Coordinates of C-alpha atoms and ligand atoms in Angstrom, one line a residue:
M1 CA -77.9 186.8 201.6
L2 CA -78.7 187.5 198.0
G3 CA -81.3 189.5 196.4
E4 CA -82.8 192.9 196.3
F5 CA -86.0 193.4 198.1
T6 CA -88.3 195.6 200.1
Y7 CA -90.3 194.2 203.0
C8 CA -93.7 195.4 204.3
N9 CA -96.6 193.4 205.9
P10 CA -99.5 195.5 206.7
T11 CA -101.7 192.9 208.4
R12 CA -102.5 193.5 211.9
L13 CA -102.6 190.3 213.9
Y14 CA -104.6 189.8 217.2
F15 CA -103.4 186.6 218.8
G16 CA -104.6 184.3 221.7
K17 CA -107.6 183.1 223.5
E18 CA -109.2 186.8 223.8
S19 CA -108.1 187.8 220.4
L20 CA -111.6 188.2 219.0
S21 CA -112.0 191.3 221.2
G22 CA -109.6 192.9 218.6
L23 CA -112.5 192.9 216.1
R24 CA -114.5 195.7 217.9
Q25 CA -111.5 197.7 217.5
E26 CA -111.0 197.2 214.0
L27 CA -114.6 197.6 213.0
S28 CA -114.7 201.3 214.2
K29 CA -112.3 202.0 211.1
Y30 CA -114.8 201.0 208.4
G31 CA -118.2 202.0 207.1
P32 CA -121.4 200.5 208.2
T33 CA -121.8 197.6 205.7
V34 CA -119.9 194.1 206.4
L35 CA -120.1 191.2 203.9
L36 CA -119.8 188.3 206.0
C37 CA -118.4 185.5 204.2
Y38 CA -118.1 181.9 205.5
G39 CA -118.2 178.4 204.5
G40 CA -120.5 175.4 204.7
G41 CA -121.5 175.8 208.2
S42 CA -118.8 174.8 210.7
I43 CA -119.1 178.1 212.3
K44 CA -122.6 177.8 213.2
K45 CA -122.0 174.5 214.9
N46 CA -118.9 175.7 216.9
G47 CA -120.4 178.9 217.9
I48 CA -118.1 181.2 216.1
Y49 CA -120.9 182.5 213.9
D50 CA -122.8 183.8 217.1
Q51 CA -119.9 185.3 218.6
V52 CA -118.9 187.2 215.4
T53 CA -122.4 188.5 214.7
T54 CA -123.1 189.8 218.2
I55 CA -119.9 191.9 218.0
L56 CA -121.0 193.1 214.4
R57 CA -124.5 194.1 215.6
D58 CA -123.1 195.6 218.8
C59 CA -120.9 197.8 216.6
G60 CA -124.0 198.9 214.6
K61 CA -123.0 197.1 211.5
T62 CA -125.4 196.0 208.7
I63 CA -124.4 192.3 207.9
V64 CA -124.8 191.1 204.3
E65 CA -124.3 187.2 204.6
D66 CA -122.3 185.4 201.9
A67 CA -122.5 182.0 203.2
G68 CA -121.5 178.5 201.3
V69 CA -117.8 179.4 200.3
M70 CA -116.8 175.9 199.6
P71 CA -113.1 174.4 200.0
N72 CA -111.2 175.4 196.9
P73 CA -113.5 178.5 196.1
T74 CA -114.9 178.4 192.5
V75 CA -115.0 181.1 189.9
Q76 CA -118.7 180.8 189.8
K77 CA -118.9 181.7 193.6
L78 CA -116.5 184.7 193.1
Y79 CA -118.9 186.2 190.6
E80 CA -121.8 185.6 193.1
G81 CA -119.7 187.3 195.9
C82 CA -118.9 190.2 193.6
R83 CA -122.6 191.0 192.9
L84 CA -123.5 190.9 196.6
A85 CA -120.6 193.2 197.6
K86 CA -121.5 195.6 194.8
D87 CA -125.3 195.6 195.2
N88 CA -124.8 196.2 198.8
K89 CA -121.9 198.7 198.5
V90 CA -120.1 196.8 201.3
D91 CA -117.4 198.8 203.3
L92 CA -115.6 195.7 204.6
I93 CA -115.4 192.0 203.7
L94 CA -115.2 189.8 206.8
A95 CA -113.8 186.3 206.2
V96 CA -114.7 183.8 208.9
G97 CA -113.2 180.5 208.0
G98 CA -110.3 178.8 206.7
G99 CA -108.0 179.6 203.8
S100 CA -110.7 179.1 201.3
V101 CA -113.0 181.8 202.8
C102 CA -109.9 184.3 203.3
D103 CA -108.7 183.6 199.8
Y104 CA -112.2 184.2 198.3
A105 CA -112.7 187.3 200.4
K106 CA -109.5 188.6 198.9
A107 CA -110.7 187.6 195.4
V108 CA -114.1 189.3 196.0
S109 CA -112.1 192.4 197.2
V110 CA -110.3 193.0 194.0
S111 CA -112.9 191.8 191.5
T112 CA -116.1 193.6 192.7
Y113 CA -115.1 196.8 191.0
C114 CA -113.0 195.3 188.2
E115 CA -114.3 196.4 184.7
S116 CA -113.0 193.1 182.8
D117 CA -113.7 189.3 183.8
P118 CA -111.6 188.9 186.9
W119 CA -110.7 185.4 186.2
E120 CA -109.2 186.5 182.9
K121 CA -107.7 189.5 184.1
Y122 CA -106.1 188.1 187.6
Y123 CA -105.9 184.4 186.9
L124 CA -105.4 183.8 183.2
H125 CA -103.4 187.0 182.6
M126 CA -101.9 187.6 186.0
E127 CA -102.5 191.3 185.7
D128 CA -102.4 193.7 188.7
V129 CA -105.2 195.4 190.1
D130 CA -105.9 198.8 188.9
N131 CA -109.4 199.5 190.5
E132 CA -111.1 200.0 194.0
I133 CA -110.1 197.5 196.4
I134 CA -112.6 196.4 199.3
P135 CA -110.6 196.0 202.7
V136 CA -110.6 192.4 204.0
G137 CA -110.5 191.3 207.6
C138 CA -110.2 187.6 208.7
V139 CA -111.2 185.6 211.6
L140 CA -109.2 182.4 211.2
T141 CA -110.7 178.8 211.8
M142 CA -108.5 176.6 210.1
V143 CA -104.7 176.6 210.1
G144 CA -102.4 176.0 207.1
T145 CA -102.5 178.3 204.1
G146 CA -101.1 181.6 205.6
S147 CA -103.9 183.4 203.9
E148 CA -104.5 185.5 207.1
M149 CA -101.3 187.6 206.5
N150 CA -100.7 187.3 202.7
G151 CA -101.9 188.4 199.3
G152 CA -102.7 185.0 198.1
A153 CA -106.1 184.3 196.6
V154 CA -106.4 180.8 194.8
I155 CA -109.7 180.3 192.6
T156 CA -110.6 177.0 190.9
N157 CA -112.5 176.9 187.6
H158 CA -113.7 173.4 187.1
E159 CA -114.8 174.0 183.5
Q160 CA -111.2 174.8 182.3
K161 CA -109.8 172.2 184.7
L162 CA -107.6 174.9 186.3
K163 CA -106.7 176.0 190.0
I164 CA -104.6 179.0 189.8
G165 CA -103.2 181.3 192.7
H166 CA -102.8 184.9 192.1
V167 CA -100.5 186.4 194.9
F168 CA -101.4 189.9 195.2
G169 CA -99.5 192.8 196.6
D170 CA -99.5 194.1 200.1
N171 CA -102.5 196.3 199.3
V172 CA -104.6 193.3 199.1
F173 CA -103.4 191.8 202.3
P174 CA -106.1 191.5 204.8
K175 CA -106.0 194.7 207.1
F176 CA -106.3 192.6 210.2
S177 CA -106.7 189.0 211.3
I178 CA -107.8 187.3 214.5
L179 CA -106.0 184.2 215.5
N180 CA -107.6 182.5 218.2
P181 CA -106.1 178.7 218.4
E182 CA -109.1 177.5 220.4
F183 CA -111.2 178.2 217.3
T184 CA -109.3 175.6 215.3
Y185 CA -110.0 172.7 218.0
T186 CA -113.2 171.6 216.0
L187 CA -111.3 170.9 212.8
P188 CA -111.8 167.2 211.8
P189 CA -108.4 165.4 212.0
Y190 CA -108.2 165.0 208.5
Q191 CA -108.4 168.7 207.9
M192 CA -106.0 169.5 210.7
V193 CA -103.1 167.3 209.5
A194 CA -103.6 168.6 205.9
G195 CA -103.2 171.9 207.3
I196 CA -100.1 171.0 209.0
Y197 CA -98.7 169.6 206.0
D198 CA -99.6 172.7 203.9
I199 CA -97.6 174.7 206.5
F200 CA -94.5 172.5 206.3
N201 CA -94.7 172.4 202.4
H202 CA -94.8 176.1 202.3
I203 CA -91.7 176.3 204.2
T204 CA -89.8 173.5 202.1
E205 CA -91.0 175.4 198.9
Q206 CA -89.0 178.4 199.9
Y207 CA -86.2 176.5 201.6
F208 CA -85.3 174.3 198.5
S209 CA -83.9 176.8 196.4
G210 CA -80.6 179.0 196.3
E211 CA -77.0 178.0 197.3
D212 CA -76.1 181.3 199.5
D213 CA -75.9 181.4 203.1
N214 CA -79.3 183.1 203.9
T215 CA -81.0 184.1 207.2
S216 CA -84.2 182.9 205.8
D217 CA -83.1 179.2 205.8
Y218 CA -82.2 179.4 209.4
L219 CA -85.6 180.9 210.1
S220 CA -87.1 178.2 208.0
E221 CA -85.3 175.3 210.0
G222 CA -86.6 176.8 213.3
L223 CA -90.2 176.9 212.0
M224 CA -90.1 173.2 210.6
R225 CA -88.5 172.1 213.9
S226 CA -91.3 173.8 215.9
L227 CA -94.1 172.4 213.5
I228 CA -92.8 168.8 213.6
H229 CA -92.6 168.9 217.5
A230 CA -96.0 170.5 218.0
S231 CA -97.9 168.2 215.2
R232 CA -96.9 165.2 217.1
I233 CA -98.5 166.4 220.1
A234 CA -101.6 167.9 218.2
V235 CA -102.5 164.6 216.6
K236 CA -102.6 162.8 220.0
H237 CA -104.0 165.6 221.9
P238 CA -106.0 167.9 219.5
T239 CA -106.9 170.5 222.3
D240 CA -103.4 170.9 223.7
Y241 CA -103.4 174.7 223.4
E242 CA -99.6 175.0 223.4
A243 CA -99.2 172.8 220.4
R244 CA -102.3 174.2 218.6
S245 CA -101.0 177.8 219.1
N246 CA -97.7 177.0 217.9
I247 CA -98.9 175.3 214.7
M248 CA -101.2 178.4 214.2
W249 CA -98.3 180.8 214.6
T250 CA -96.0 178.8 212.5
A251 CA -98.5 178.9 209.7
T252 CA -98.6 182.4 209.5
W253 CA -94.9 182.9 209.4
A254 CA -94.5 180.1 206.8
L255 CA -96.3 182.0 204.2
N256 CA -96.4 185.7 205.1
T257 CA -93.6 186.7 202.6
L258 CA -90.7 186.8 205.5
I259 CA -89.0 183.6 204.7
A260 CA -89.0 184.1 200.9
K261 CA -86.9 187.1 201.3
G262 CA -83.6 186.6 199.3
K263 CA -84.8 183.2 198.0
S264 CA -85.8 182.3 194.5
T265 CA -88.3 179.8 195.7
D266 CA -89.4 176.3 194.2
W267 CA -93.2 176.0 194.3
M268 CA -93.4 172.9 192.1
V269 CA -95.1 170.6 194.6
H270 CA -97.8 173.3 194.8
M271 CA -98.0 173.9 191.1
I272 CA -98.7 170.0 190.7
G273 CA -100.7 169.8 193.7
Q274 CA -103.0 172.5 192.6
S275 CA -103.5 170.9 189.2
I276 CA -104.5 167.6 191.0
G277 CA -107.0 169.8 193.0
A278 CA -108.4 171.1 189.6
Y279 CA -109.1 167.6 188.6
T280 CA -110.2 165.8 191.8
D281 CA -111.2 168.9 194.2
A282 CA -109.2 167.0 196.7
T283 CA -108.0 168.7 199.8
H284 CA -105.2 171.1 199.3
G285 CA -102.7 169.8 201.9
M286 CA -103.2 166.1 201.0
T287 CA -102.5 167.0 197.2
L288 CA -99.2 168.1 198.5
S289 CA -98.5 165.1 200.7
A290 CA -99.3 162.6 198.0
I291 CA -96.7 163.8 195.6
S292 CA -94.0 165.4 198.0
M293 CA -92.0 162.1 198.4
P294 CA -91.7 161.4 194.9
Y295 CA -90.7 165.0 193.9
Y296 CA -88.2 165.5 196.6
R297 CA -86.8 162.0 195.9
F298 CA -86.5 163.0 192.2
I299 CA -84.9 166.5 192.8
F300 CA -82.7 166.0 195.8
P301 CA -79.3 165.1 193.8
Y302 CA -79.8 168.5 192.0
G303 CA -79.7 170.3 195.5
L304 CA -77.6 167.9 197.4
Q305 CA -75.9 170.3 199.8
K306 CA -79.3 171.8 200.9
F307 CA -81.0 168.3 201.3
K308 CA -78.0 167.3 203.4
R309 CA -78.3 170.4 205.5
Y310 CA -82.1 169.7 205.9
A311 CA -81.4 166.0 207.1
V312 CA -79.0 167.2 209.7
N313 CA -80.6 170.6 210.9
V314 CA -84.5 169.5 210.7
W315 CA -84.3 165.8 210.8
D316 CA -81.3 165.4 213.4
V317 CA -79.6 162.8 211.1
N318 CA -76.1 161.9 212.3
P319 CA -73.8 162.5 209.2
A320 CA -70.8 160.7 210.7
G321 CA -69.3 158.3 208.1
K322 CA -72.0 158.8 205.5
T323 CA -72.0 160.2 202.1
D324 CA -73.8 163.4 201.4
A325 CA -76.3 161.4 199.4
E326 CA -76.8 159.0 202.2
I327 CA -77.3 161.8 204.7
A328 CA -79.8 163.5 202.3
A329 CA -81.8 160.2 201.6
E330 CA -81.8 159.6 205.4
G331 CA -83.5 163.0 206.1
L332 CA -86.1 162.4 203.3
D333 CA -86.9 159.0 205.1
R334 CA -87.4 160.6 208.5
M335 CA -89.6 163.1 206.8
E336 CA -91.6 160.2 205.1
T337 CA -92.0 158.5 208.5
W338 CA -93.2 161.7 210.2
M339 CA -95.7 162.1 207.4
K340 CA -97.0 158.7 207.9
E341 CA -97.1 158.8 211.7
I342 CA -99.5 161.9 211.6
G343 CA -101.7 160.5 209.2
L344 CA -101.1 162.2 205.8
V345 CA -102.3 160.7 202.4
M346 CA -99.4 159.6 200.7
N347 CA -100.8 158.2 197.3
S348 CA -102.7 160.3 194.9
K349 CA -104.9 157.4 193.9
A350 CA -106.7 158.0 197.2
L351 CA -107.5 161.6 196.1
G352 CA -109.0 160.1 193.1
V353 CA -106.2 160.7 190.6
T354 CA -106.4 158.2 187.7
E355 CA -103.9 157.4 184.8
E356 CA -106.2 159.1 182.3
M357 CA -105.7 162.3 184.2
L358 CA -101.9 162.3 184.3
D359 CA -101.2 164.2 181.0
G360 CA -103.8 167.0 181.9
I361 CA -102.5 167.3 185.4
A362 CA -98.9 167.7 184.0
K363 CA -100.3 170.3 181.4
G364 CA -102.2 172.3 184.1
S365 CA -99.0 172.4 186.4
F366 CA -97.3 175.6 186.0
I367 CA -93.6 175.3 185.6
M368 CA -91.6 177.3 188.0
E369 CA -87.9 177.9 187.6
G370 CA -86.8 178.9 191.0
G371 CA -85.8 175.5 192.3
Y372 CA -83.1 173.1 192.0
K373 CA -84.5 171.5 188.7
T374 CA -86.6 173.0 186.2
L375 CA -89.2 170.0 185.4
T376 CA -90.3 168.9 182.0
H377 CA -93.7 167.6 181.1
A378 CA -92.5 164.1 181.0
E379 CA -90.7 164.3 184.4
I380 CA -93.9 165.6 186.0
V381 CA -96.0 162.7 184.5
E382 CA -93.3 160.3 185.9
I383 CA -93.5 162.0 189.5
L384 CA -97.3 161.7 189.3
K385 CA -97.1 158.1 188.4
D386 CA -94.5 157.5 191.2
S387 CA -97.2 159.3 193.5
M388 CA -100.0 156.5 192.4
K389 CA -97.7 153.6 193.3
Ligands
NZQ401 O1 -116.9 175.2 204.9 P1 -116.9 175.0 206.4 O2 -118.0 174.2 206.9 O3 -116.4 176.1 207.3 O4 -115.8 173.7 206.8 C1 -114.5 173.9 206.4 C2 -113.8 172.9 205.3 O5 -114.8 172.1 205.0 C3 -113.7 173.0 207.5 N1 -113.4 173.8 208.7 C4 -112.7 175.1 208.6 N2 -112.6 175.6 209.9 C5 -113.2 174.6 210.9 C6 -113.8 173.7 210.0 N3 -114.5 172.7 210.5 C7 -114.6 172.5 211.7 N4 -114.0 173.5 212.7 C8 -113.3 174.5 212.1 N5 -112.8 175.5 213.1 O6 -112.4 172.7 207.0 C9 -112.6 172.6 205.4 C10 -111.6 173.0 204.6 O7 -111.5 174.5 204.8 P2 -110.5 175.2 203.7 O8 -110.9 176.8 204.1 O9 -110.9 174.8 202.3 O10 -108.9 174.8 204.0 P3 -107.6 175.5 204.0 O11 -107.4 176.4 205.0 O12 -106.7 174.4 203.7 O13 -107.8 176.5 202.6 C11 -107.6 175.7 201.2 C12 -107.6 176.7 200.2 O14 -106.6 177.9 200.4 C13 -105.6 177.9 199.1 C14 -105.9 176.3 198.8 O15 -105.6 176.1 197.3 C15 -107.4 176.1 198.8 O16 -108.2 176.6 197.9 N6 -104.4 178.1 199.6 C16 -104.3 179.4 199.9 C17 -103.0 179.9 199.9 C18 -102.7 181.4 200.2 N7 -103.6 182.3 200.2 O17 -101.6 181.9 200.2 C19 -101.8 179.2 199.6 C20 -101.9 177.7 199.8 O18 -100.8 177.0 199.2 C21 -103.3 177.4 199.3 O19 -102.9 177.3 197.7
ZN402 ZN1 -100.2 175.4 200.3

């Protein structure tokens, strides 16, 4: 295991059917005013809003509502949230929703008392936080991003055609997160499978890097196997508690910093996917699925031994009598079959990508150097073209 690191994850999790009761315990630790952030209304339809606000009122909290956090939250919405948080001097930000709401809550948390423009400071210049941070708690309703136990906060600037994630340190992680798998039952199938692929891709982004024997890779393989198994059940039986709970738990561990330990990590699928998102506002997980096969088929020769291991350990490819390249390719074929089986978008045209956008999407894709091949601009354009075939 290579690398020098420290490990600390300060988020307290409450998991299971009764986990919302943990909210009462947590609320006692914070002052009286709570900024309640949520999305476009799903929590009102499925009753989670009522359950949460009842607890907030029982605990004597003043609720400041911050509704309408959109999928892929925008910088304009962030400014609005900061004004609300500041004007009301909120003591806690409670995010009730998916990754977008949790990310947004973290962005408001670090931006409210920021003296300069938070978009420039945190997103364009990637500076650290040096001002007051408002504590955040999450009640998760959509599974995928891992935002419930990490420091990620992705914000979209449509004017600048940029979608950028800042990964903040553990002082910005949610103080607590409530994970009730039943809260995810009402997710539309499209969102559920997008989330499943987001989880899967978080794992591969970390797994496909490095050459050393690393405990993180064994953990990753176990998480992928669990996810593949549970996903096949969940698409057929969306209210299968066992499957949905395993998916929820896998999502958290896929991106809460653990499996990145000792890894250089790749993240190029996410960088290209986020840039597609900046142009199309498409669902995050689907931007990843649409470019994954072109990307992995392009880079696998550069990381052949790992792709071979992936084929055997994750996809049960029988290596007997095959070359390393054949084994690796068969693993990717099985991955593609699974992706189609669960109903992922496999073509970026379906997300609204056009030929005219390709150069801009490639320019907006931050080039990372931790994977098996550092991409050039021209290679990103080729991968994007492949994703439209
Ligand atoms: O807005 P509402 O009405 O709540 O509807 C949402 C939204 O339309 C709906 N939904 C959520 N829970 C539901 C539900 N509908 C019915 N029943 C429920 N229980 O689902 C839609 C999508 O929600 P969203 O929060 O946007 O999805 P997701 O969790 O995938 O979050 C996506 C955002 O997270 C960022 C993405 O870039 C994107 O902006 N990411 C954050 C990361 C992080 N913090 O580390 C990493 C990820 O790679 C990702 O980039
Ligand atoms: Zn993601």
